[in-house]
Amino acid sequence: MRNKKIIIRILTVVVSALLIFAGYIYIVGGSTIFKGNMEGETVRARVIRVTEVSSQNVNGESEILTVHFKAQALNTDRRGKTLDVIQEIDKSYAFSPKQVEQNDKILIESYTEGGETLYYFGDYVRITPLIWLLAVFCVLIVVFSKMQGLKTVISLGFTCISVFCVLIPAILNGHNIYLWSIIVCIYITVMTLCIISGYNMKSLCAGIGCVCGVMCAGLVVLVTDKFLNMTGLLEEESVYLYQLYPDNPINLKAVIFAMIIVGALGAVMDVSMSISSSLYELRTKSPDIRPSELMKSGFTIGRDMMGTMANTLVLAYIGSSLTSVLLLVSYNANLEQVINKEMIIAEILQALAGSMGMLLTLPLTSAVCAAMYYKNSPKRGDGNAAC
């Protein structure tokens, strides 16, 4: 029996990976997404030593600091070579990067001028500390939750990969954003529940409730869009995104739809699985409980969850846009003008649509559980039987 569970888990992971790979191949095809098509080349390097530092005044207003240094390339075909690099620092700019020091890990931009390759400081390497932090996070999950933690890490990895390797390329390659955002959400739901909880009645009920709740959130977005008269131009990045393909511009309103349902998915899945698991345990402990009573219990459990989960969504969206809100408030004394800004409306819509999706998930999941558990009469332990 144990060997069968292990085989099912492995097959689930393999199938999940194959689905992502197939989606990526279908969407990306021969395009250049993630392959790099910018002029010049980015090289990761380590600073060996600073050779010269000079400064000059520009129009008597700003000081430009020019730093010449040697750096050893750590990747590309220049790996191991020593490069002469230039860093220019504008002292008048408050957020100029600090001057490079020995052993700093940096990114270098290469440019070709008159047949000669020049190397300039691009930025400091910041991804390495994040990788270490991610590794610590994964280790802590596995240490505290053991096998369940390992399954959580695997499902989280597939979730991130599906967004970056399927949904984002689908948007940039001109595919139907509404369709592919729904497909990715369904994939994430099914994959996560199957890997974490297994192929059982709890996962099935939670999956049905989650997908219905997310679709309700999406429907709220589509309906309210008719009244909000939104253009999709939320910020400066939206303009650049719209101008990427002048002949076939990206549907920015569809991007908002994708942004909202993907953002709400995690919270909705959490609610649906909690309800499904709670009602399954209640049904197991009280086999004679009627479907109506089981559904009523689901509503009672859901009411206690809804307050904190709604706060979770609202605070997450407020926190993510706090800088923009501060800037808008400082330039607009009128509160109505601030709230009426499209980027603020989009954040409010995210919070409200996500919360409504969670709210509707509660009765939907409870109803599905009441019907499915009553028909199948679960026995103790069956809910975790498969994988």
Short mmCIF file of C-alpha atoms in Angstrom, two decimals:
data_model
loop_
_atom_site.label_atom_id
_atom_site.label_comp_id
_atom_site.label_asym_id
_atom_site.label_seq_id
_atom_site.Cartn_x
_atom_site.Cartn_y
_atom_site.Cartn_z
CA MET A 1 0.00 0.00 0.00
CA ARG A 2 2.81 2.38 0.89
CA ASN A 3 4.58 1.66 -2.41
CA LYS A 4 1.35 2.41 -4.26
CA LYS A 5 1.09 5.82 -2.53
CA ILE A 6 4.68 6.66 -3.45
CA ILE A 7 4.09 5.68 -7.09
CA ILE A 8 0.93 7.82 -7.24
CA ARG A 9 2.80 10.80 -5.79
CA ILE A 10 5.62 10.43 -8.28
CA LEU A 11 3.18 10.08 -11.19
CA THR A 12 1.32 13.20 -10.04
CA VAL A 13 4.55 15.23 -10.01
CA VAL A 14 5.60 13.86 -13.42
CA VAL A 15 2.20 14.60 -15.00
CA SER A 16 2.20 18.12 -13.50
CA ALA A 17 5.65 18.79 -14.98
CA LEU A 18 4.65 17.40 -18.38
CA LEU A 19 1.54 19.60 -18.49
CA ILE A 20 3.61 22.72 -17.81
CA PHE A 21 6.16 21.69 -20.43
CA ALA A 22 3.44 21.01 -23.01
CA GLY A 23 1.77 24.36 -22.27
CA TYR A 24 5.09 26.19 -22.57
CA ILE A 25 5.93 24.54 -25.90
CA TYR A 26 2.45 25.26 -27.29
CA ILE A 27 2.45 28.91 -26.23
CA VAL A 28 6.06 29.95 -26.75
CA GLY A 29 6.84 28.01 -29.93
CA GLY A 30 9.65 29.81 -31.75
CA SER A 31 9.32 33.16 -29.96
CA THR A 32 12.15 34.77 -28.01
CA ILE A 33 10.50 34.96 -24.58
CA PHE A 34 13.06 34.43 -21.79
CA LYS A 35 15.80 34.00 -24.39
CA GLY A 36 17.05 37.58 -24.24
CA ASN A 37 16.75 39.89 -27.22
CA MET A 38 18.11 43.16 -25.82
CA GLU A 39 21.06 44.92 -27.36
CA GLY A 40 24.34 43.97 -25.72
CA GLU A 41 24.96 41.25 -23.19
CA THR A 42 24.66 40.96 -19.42
CA VAL A 43 27.55 39.29 -17.64
CA ARG A 44 27.67 38.29 -13.98
CA ALA A 45 31.04 39.12 -12.45
CA ARG A 46 33.06 39.56 -9.25
CA VAL A 47 35.01 42.77 -8.58
CA ILE A 48 38.75 42.08 -8.32
CA ARG A 49 40.02 45.57 -7.53
CA VAL A 50 39.34 49.26 -8.15
CA THR A 51 42.05 50.80 -10.36
CA GLU A 52 41.04 54.45 -10.68
CA VAL A 53 38.45 56.91 -9.33
CA SER A 54 37.88 60.33 -10.87
CA SER A 55 35.20 63.00 -10.67
CA GLN A 56 33.97 65.87 -12.81
CA ASN A 57 31.36 68.60 -12.50
CA VAL A 58 28.61 68.86 -15.11
CA ASN A 59 27.35 72.41 -15.66
CA GLY A 60 28.45 73.22 -12.14
CA GLU A 61 25.35 71.47 -10.75
CA SER A 62 26.10 67.77 -10.46
CA GLU A 63 29.17 65.69 -9.80
CA ILE A 64 29.81 62.54 -11.87
CA LEU A 65 32.06 59.97 -10.23
CA THR A 66 33.79 57.61 -12.68
CA VAL A 67 35.15 54.36 -11.24
CA HIS A 68 37.42 52.08 -13.28
CA PHE A 69 37.83 48.55 -11.94
CA LYS A 70 38.78 45.00 -12.86
CA ALA A 71 36.17 42.24 -12.67
CA GLN A 72 36.23 38.51 -13.30
CA ALA A 73 33.39 37.18 -15.45
CA LEU A 74 31.41 34.36 -13.80
CA ASN A 75 29.21 33.26 -16.70
CA THR A 76 28.72 33.37 -20.51
CA ASP A 77 31.59 32.61 -22.86
CA ARG A 78 33.71 35.20 -20.99
CA ARG A 79 33.74 33.08 -17.83
CA GLY A 80 37.08 33.36 -16.03
CA LYS A 81 38.27 36.36 -18.06
CA THR A 82 39.30 39.65 -16.44
CA LEU A 83 37.33 42.61 -17.79
CA ASP A 84 37.93 46.37 -17.59
CA VAL A 85 34.67 47.88 -16.33
CA ILE A 86 33.45 51.44 -15.80
CA GLN A 87 30.97 52.60 -13.17
CA GLU A 88 29.46 56.09 -13.41
CA ILE A 89 27.77 57.54 -10.31
CA ASP A 90 25.73 60.73 -10.43
CA LYS A 91 26.12 62.27 -6.98
CA SER A 92 23.10 64.53 -7.51
CA TYR A 93 20.86 61.49 -7.73
CA ALA A 94 19.71 60.42 -4.26
CA PHE A 95 19.43 56.73 -5.14
CA SER A 96 22.71 56.19 -6.98
CA PRO A 97 24.30 52.78 -6.33
CA LYS A 98 27.26 52.71 -3.97
CA GLN A 99 30.77 52.57 -5.36
CA VAL A 100 31.92 49.01 -6.09
CA GLU A 101 34.30 47.30 -3.71
CA GLN A 102 36.50 44.24 -3.91
CA ASN A 103 34.60 40.91 -4.05
CA ASP A 104 31.25 42.56 -4.83
CA LYS A 105 29.03 40.42 -7.09
CA ILE A 106 27.71 42.59 -9.90
CA LEU A 107 26.03 42.55 -13.30
CA ILE A 108 27.96 44.08 -16.21
CA GLU A 109 26.42 45.39 -19.42
CA SER A 110 28.54 45.01 -22.57
CA TYR A 111 28.23 47.29 -25.60
CA THR A 112 30.06 47.34 -28.91
CA GLU A 113 31.18 50.71 -30.28
CA GLY A 114 33.39 51.01 -33.35
CA GLY A 115 34.32 47.34 -33.17
CA GLU A 116 35.42 47.65 -29.51
CA THR A 117 33.54 46.02 -26.64
CA LEU A 118 33.00 48.25 -23.61
CA TYR A 119 31.83 47.07 -20.19
CA TYR A 120 29.75 49.17 -17.81
CA PHE A 121 28.42 48.51 -14.33
CA GLY A 122 24.79 47.46 -14.49
CA ASP A 123 23.65 46.55 -10.98
CA TYR A 124 24.48 44.52 -7.92
CA VAL A 125 23.52 40.84 -7.89
CA ARG A 126 20.57 40.60 -5.52
CA ILE A 127 19.13 37.22 -6.44
CA THR A 128 21.71 35.17 -4.52
CA PRO A 129 20.54 36.28 -1.02
CA LEU A 130 16.96 35.59 -2.10
CA ILE A 131 17.91 32.08 -3.21
CA TRP A 132 19.45 31.45 0.21
CA LEU A 133 16.35 32.84 1.91
CA LEU A 134 14.15 30.61 -0.26
CA ALA A 135 16.31 27.61 0.63
CA VAL A 136 15.95 28.37 4.35
CA PHE A 137 12.19 28.75 3.89
CA CYS A 138 11.92 25.37 2.13
CA VAL A 139 14.08 23.64 4.75
CA LEU A 140 11.96 25.06 7.59
CA ILE A 141 8.76 23.87 5.92
CA VAL A 142 10.16 20.37 5.49
CA VAL A 143 11.58 20.28 9.04
CA PHE A 144 8.34 21.36 10.68
CA SER A 145 5.88 19.55 8.38
CA LYS A 146 8.02 16.65 7.13
CA MET A 147 6.39 14.93 4.11
CA GLN A 148 3.50 17.39 4.00
CA GLY A 149 6.04 20.22 3.92
CA LEU A 150 7.89 18.59 1.03
CA LYS A 151 4.63 18.32 -0.92
CA THR A 152 3.95 21.99 -0.16
CA VAL A 153 7.34 23.02 -1.56
CA ILE A 154 6.79 20.95 -4.72
CA SER A 155 3.31 22.38 -5.34
CA LEU A 156 4.58 25.92 -4.71
CA GLY A 157 7.33 25.36 -7.26
CA PHE A 158 4.86 24.16 -9.89
CA THR A 159 2.59 27.13 -9.13
CA CYS A 160 5.37 29.66 -9.78
CA ILE A 161 6.56 27.84 -12.89
CA SER A 162 3.04 27.67 -14.36
CA VAL A 163 2.59 31.43 -13.94
CA PHE A 164 6.00 32.41 -15.34
CA CYS A 165 6.29 29.76 -18.06
CA VAL A 166 2.67 29.49 -19.22
CA LEU A 167 0.49 32.46 -18.21
CA ILE A 168 3.01 35.25 -18.81
CA PRO A 169 4.15 33.91 -22.23
CA ALA A 170 0.48 33.43 -23.17
CA ILE A 171 -0.20 37.11 -22.45
CA LEU A 172 2.88 38.33 -24.31
CA ASN A 173 2.30 36.05 -27.31
CA GLY A 174 -1.21 37.32 -27.94
CA HIS A 175 -3.21 34.31 -26.75
CA ASN A 176 -6.65 34.67 -25.17
CA ILE A 177 -5.81 36.03 -21.72
CA TYR A 178 -9.20 35.19 -20.22
CA LEU A 179 -8.97 31.57 -21.35
CA TRP A 180 -5.37 30.96 -20.31
CA SER A 181 -5.75 32.63 -16.92
CA ILE A 182 -8.68 30.29 -16.20
CA ILE A 183 -6.71 27.26 -17.46
CA VAL A 184 -3.72 28.14 -15.26
CA CYS A 185 -5.97 28.66 -12.22
CA ILE A 186 -7.63 25.27 -12.76
CA TYR A 187 -4.23 23.63 -13.21
CA ILE A 188 -2.88 25.20 -10.01
CA THR A 189 -5.98 24.13 -8.08
CA VAL A 190 -5.98 20.52 -9.26
CA MET A 191 -2.20 20.12 -9.03
CA THR A 192 -1.96 21.62 -5.53
CA LEU A 193 -4.83 19.64 -4.06
CA CYS A 194 -3.69 16.37 -5.65
CA ILE A 195 -0.08 16.77 -4.47
CA ILE A 196 -0.87 18.03 -0.97
CA SER A 197 -4.08 16.18 -0.08
CA GLY A 198 -4.19 13.31 -2.59
CA TYR A 199 -6.87 11.81 -4.81
CA ASN A 200 -9.76 11.65 -2.38
CA MET A 201 -13.19 13.03 -1.63
CA LYS A 202 -11.82 16.00 0.34
CA SER A 203 -9.71 17.16 -2.60
CA LEU A 204 -12.56 16.70 -5.06
CA CYS A 205 -15.01 18.77 -3.02
CA ALA A 206 -12.40 21.42 -2.27
CA GLY A 207 -11.41 21.60 -5.94
CA ILE A 208 -14.99 22.04 -7.12
CA GLY A 209 -15.63 24.75 -4.52
CA CYS A 210 -12.36 26.52 -5.30
CA VAL A 211 -12.85 26.61 -9.07
CA CYS A 212 -16.45 27.83 -8.66
CA GLY A 213 -15.34 30.52 -6.20
CA VAL A 214 -12.57 31.79 -8.48
CA MET A 215 -14.94 31.83 -11.45
CA CYS A 216 -17.39 33.86 -9.36
CA ALA A 217 -14.61 36.37 -8.61
CA GLY A 218 -13.87 36.56 -12.34
CA LEU A 219 -17.55 37.07 -13.12
CA VAL A 220 -17.68 39.93 -10.62
CA VAL A 221 -14.78 41.57 -12.48
CA LEU A 222 -16.46 41.18 -15.86
CA VAL A 223 -19.79 42.57 -14.62
CA THR A 224 -18.36 45.54 -12.75
CA ASP A 225 -16.13 46.42 -15.71
CA LYS A 226 -19.26 47.53 -17.55
CA PHE A 227 -19.87 50.19 -14.90
CA LEU A 228 -16.33 51.25 -14.00
CA ASN A 229 -15.32 52.25 -17.56
CA MET A 230 -11.75 51.10 -16.96
CA THR A 231 -9.10 51.34 -19.69
CA GLY A 232 -6.53 49.00 -18.15
CA LEU A 233 -3.87 51.73 -17.99
CA LEU A 234 -3.10 51.45 -14.29
CA GLU A 235 0.43 52.85 -14.23
CA GLU A 236 3.41 53.73 -16.41
CA GLU A 237 4.28 50.05 -16.98
CA SER A 238 0.83 49.48 -18.49
CA VAL A 239 1.57 52.06 -21.19
CA TYR A 240 4.84 50.33 -22.08
CA LEU A 241 3.08 46.96 -22.13
CA TYR A 242 0.37 48.32 -24.44
CA GLN A 243 3.00 49.75 -26.82
CA LEU A 244 4.96 46.49 -27.11
CA TYR A 245 2.91 45.28 -30.07
CA PRO A 246 1.27 48.26 -31.85
CA ASP A 247 -0.37 46.07 -34.51
CA ASN A 248 -1.87 43.67 -31.97
CA PRO A 249 -1.81 45.41 -28.56
CA ILE A 250 -2.20 43.42 -25.37
CA ASN A 251 -5.69 43.55 -23.86
CA LEU A 252 -4.95 45.40 -20.62
CA LYS A 253 -8.45 44.87 -19.24
CA ALA A 254 -7.96 41.13 -19.66
CA VAL A 255 -4.65 41.48 -17.78
CA ILE A 256 -6.60 42.99 -14.86
CA PHE A 257 -8.96 39.99 -15.00
CA ALA A 258 -6.01 37.59 -14.86
CA MET A 259 -4.38 39.61 -12.09
CA ILE A 260 -7.48 39.45 -9.91
CA ILE A 261 -8.38 35.75 -10.27
CA VAL A 262 -4.75 34.61 -9.86
CA GLY A 263 -4.40 36.87 -6.82
CA ALA A 264 -7.58 35.49 -5.25
CA LEU A 265 -6.82 31.84 -6.02
CA GLY A 266 -4.62 31.13 -3.00
CA ALA A 267 -7.08 32.49 -0.45
CA VAL A 268 -10.06 30.82 -2.13
CA MET A 269 -8.24 27.48 -2.23
CA ASP A 270 -7.39 27.83 1.45
CA VAL A 271 -11.03 28.47 2.33
CA SER A 272 -12.39 25.62 0.21
CA MET A 273 -9.88 23.07 1.56
CA SER A 274 -10.49 24.13 5.16
CA ILE A 275 -14.25 23.78 4.75
CA SER A 276 -13.93 20.46 2.94
CA SER A 277 -11.55 19.01 5.52
CA SER A 278 -13.63 20.22 8.48
CA LEU A 279 -16.88 18.84 7.11
CA TYR A 280 -15.19 15.56 6.20
CA GLU A 281 -13.99 15.15 9.78
CA LEU A 282 -17.44 16.07 11.10
CA ARG A 283 -19.10 13.55 8.79
CA THR A 284 -16.60 10.86 9.81
CA LYS A 285 -17.15 11.45 13.54
CA SER A 286 -20.95 11.74 13.16
CA PRO A 287 -22.05 9.35 10.38
CA ASP A 288 -25.72 9.98 11.09
CA ILE A 289 -25.55 13.73 10.52
CA ARG A 290 -28.01 14.95 7.88
CA PRO A 291 -26.83 16.83 4.74
CA SER A 292 -28.68 19.98 5.82
CA GLU A 293 -26.95 19.95 9.20
CA LEU A 294 -23.59 19.31 7.54
CA MET A 295 -24.13 22.25 5.21
CA LYS A 296 -25.21 24.46 8.15
CA SER A 297 -22.00 23.50 9.97
CA GLY A 298 -20.05 24.54 6.86
CA PHE A 299 -21.69 27.99 7.01
CA THR A 300 -20.84 28.33 10.71
CA ILE A 301 -17.19 27.37 10.15
CA GLY A 302 -17.01 29.65 7.11
CA ARG A 303 -18.30 32.70 8.97
CA ASP A 304 -15.42 32.47 11.42
CA MET A 305 -12.91 32.13 8.57
CA MET A 306 -14.30 34.88 6.38
CA GLY A 307 -13.40 37.82 8.61
CA THR A 308 -9.70 37.06 8.83
CA MET A 309 -9.39 35.88 5.20
CA ALA A 310 -11.04 39.05 3.86
CA ASN A 311 -8.60 41.08 5.95
CA THR A 312 -5.74 39.03 4.50
CA LEU A 313 -6.69 39.94 0.94
CA VAL A 314 -7.42 43.60 1.62
CA LEU A 315 -4.22 44.16 3.61
CA ALA A 316 -2.14 42.34 1.00
CA TYR A 317 -3.40 44.60 -1.78
CA ILE A 318 -3.06 47.77 0.32
CA GLY A 319 0.48 46.81 1.27
CA SER A 320 1.49 46.10 -2.31
CA SER A 321 0.33 49.53 -3.52
CA LEU A 322 1.21 51.61 -0.44
CA THR A 323 3.92 53.64 -2.20
CA SER A 324 1.55 54.61 -5.01
CA VAL A 325 -1.20 55.51 -2.55
CA LEU A 326 1.16 57.72 -0.55
CA LEU A 327 2.26 59.53 -3.70
CA LEU A 328 -1.30 60.08 -4.91
CA VAL A 329 -2.48 61.33 -1.53
CA SER A 330 0.43 63.79 -1.31
CA TYR A 331 -0.48 65.32 -4.68
CA ASN A 332 -4.28 65.16 -4.35
CA ALA A 333 -5.93 66.78 -1.35
CA ASN A 334 -9.34 65.61 -2.53
CA LEU A 335 -10.00 62.05 -1.25
CA GLU A 336 -12.56 61.41 -4.00
CA GLN A 337 -9.96 62.17 -6.67
CA VAL A 338 -7.50 59.74 -5.08
CA ILE A 339 -9.99 56.89 -4.82
CA ASN A 340 -11.23 57.54 -8.35
CA LYS A 341 -7.77 56.92 -9.84
CA GLU A 342 -7.88 53.79 -11.99
CA MET A 343 -4.95 52.13 -10.25
CA ILE A 344 -6.68 52.58 -6.86
CA ILE A 345 -9.97 51.35 -8.32
CA ALA A 346 -8.15 48.25 -9.60
CA GLU A 347 -6.74 47.51 -6.13
CA ILE A 348 -10.17 47.97 -4.53
CA LEU A 349 -11.70 45.76 -7.22
CA GLN A 350 -9.07 43.10 -6.52
CA ALA A 351 -9.89 43.09 -2.82
CA LEU A 352 -13.66 43.12 -3.30
CA ALA A 353 -13.77 40.55 -6.10
CA GLY A 354 -11.40 38.24 -4.24
CA SER A 355 -13.40 38.58 -1.02
CA MET A 356 -16.67 37.93 -2.87
CA GLY A 357 -15.09 34.88 -4.48
CA MET A 358 -14.16 33.60 -1.00
CA LEU A 359 -17.60 34.45 0.35
CA LEU A 360 -19.33 32.49 -2.43
CA THR A 361 -16.86 29.62 -2.01
CA LEU A 362 -18.21 28.95 1.49
CA PRO A 363 -21.79 27.93 0.52
CA LEU A 364 -20.64 26.31 -2.72
CA THR A 365 -18.07 24.10 -0.98
CA SER A 366 -20.45 23.36 1.87
CA ALA A 367 -23.20 22.31 -0.56
CA VAL A 368 -20.83 20.11 -2.57
CA CYS A 369 -19.48 18.49 0.60
CA ALA A 370 -22.97 17.87 2.01
CA ALA A 371 -24.02 16.13 -1.21
CA MET A 372 -20.82 14.18 -1.89
CA TYR A 373 -20.12 13.07 1.68
CA TYR A 374 -23.72 11.98 2.22
CA LYS A 375 -23.71 9.86 -0.94
CA ASN A 376 -20.31 8.29 -0.31
CA SER A 377 -20.45 7.85 3.49
CA PRO A 378 -16.71 8.38 4.24
CA LYS A 379 -14.94 6.10 6.68
CA ARG A 380 -12.24 7.11 9.09
CA GLY A 381 -8.93 7.61 7.27
CA ASP A 382 -10.36 7.50 3.73
CA GLY A 383 -9.85 11.22 3.22
CA ASN A 384 -6.08 10.81 3.17
CA ALA A 385 -5.95 7.41 1.60
CA ALA A 386 -4.68 7.98 -1.89
CA CYS A 387 -1.58 10.11 -1.75
#
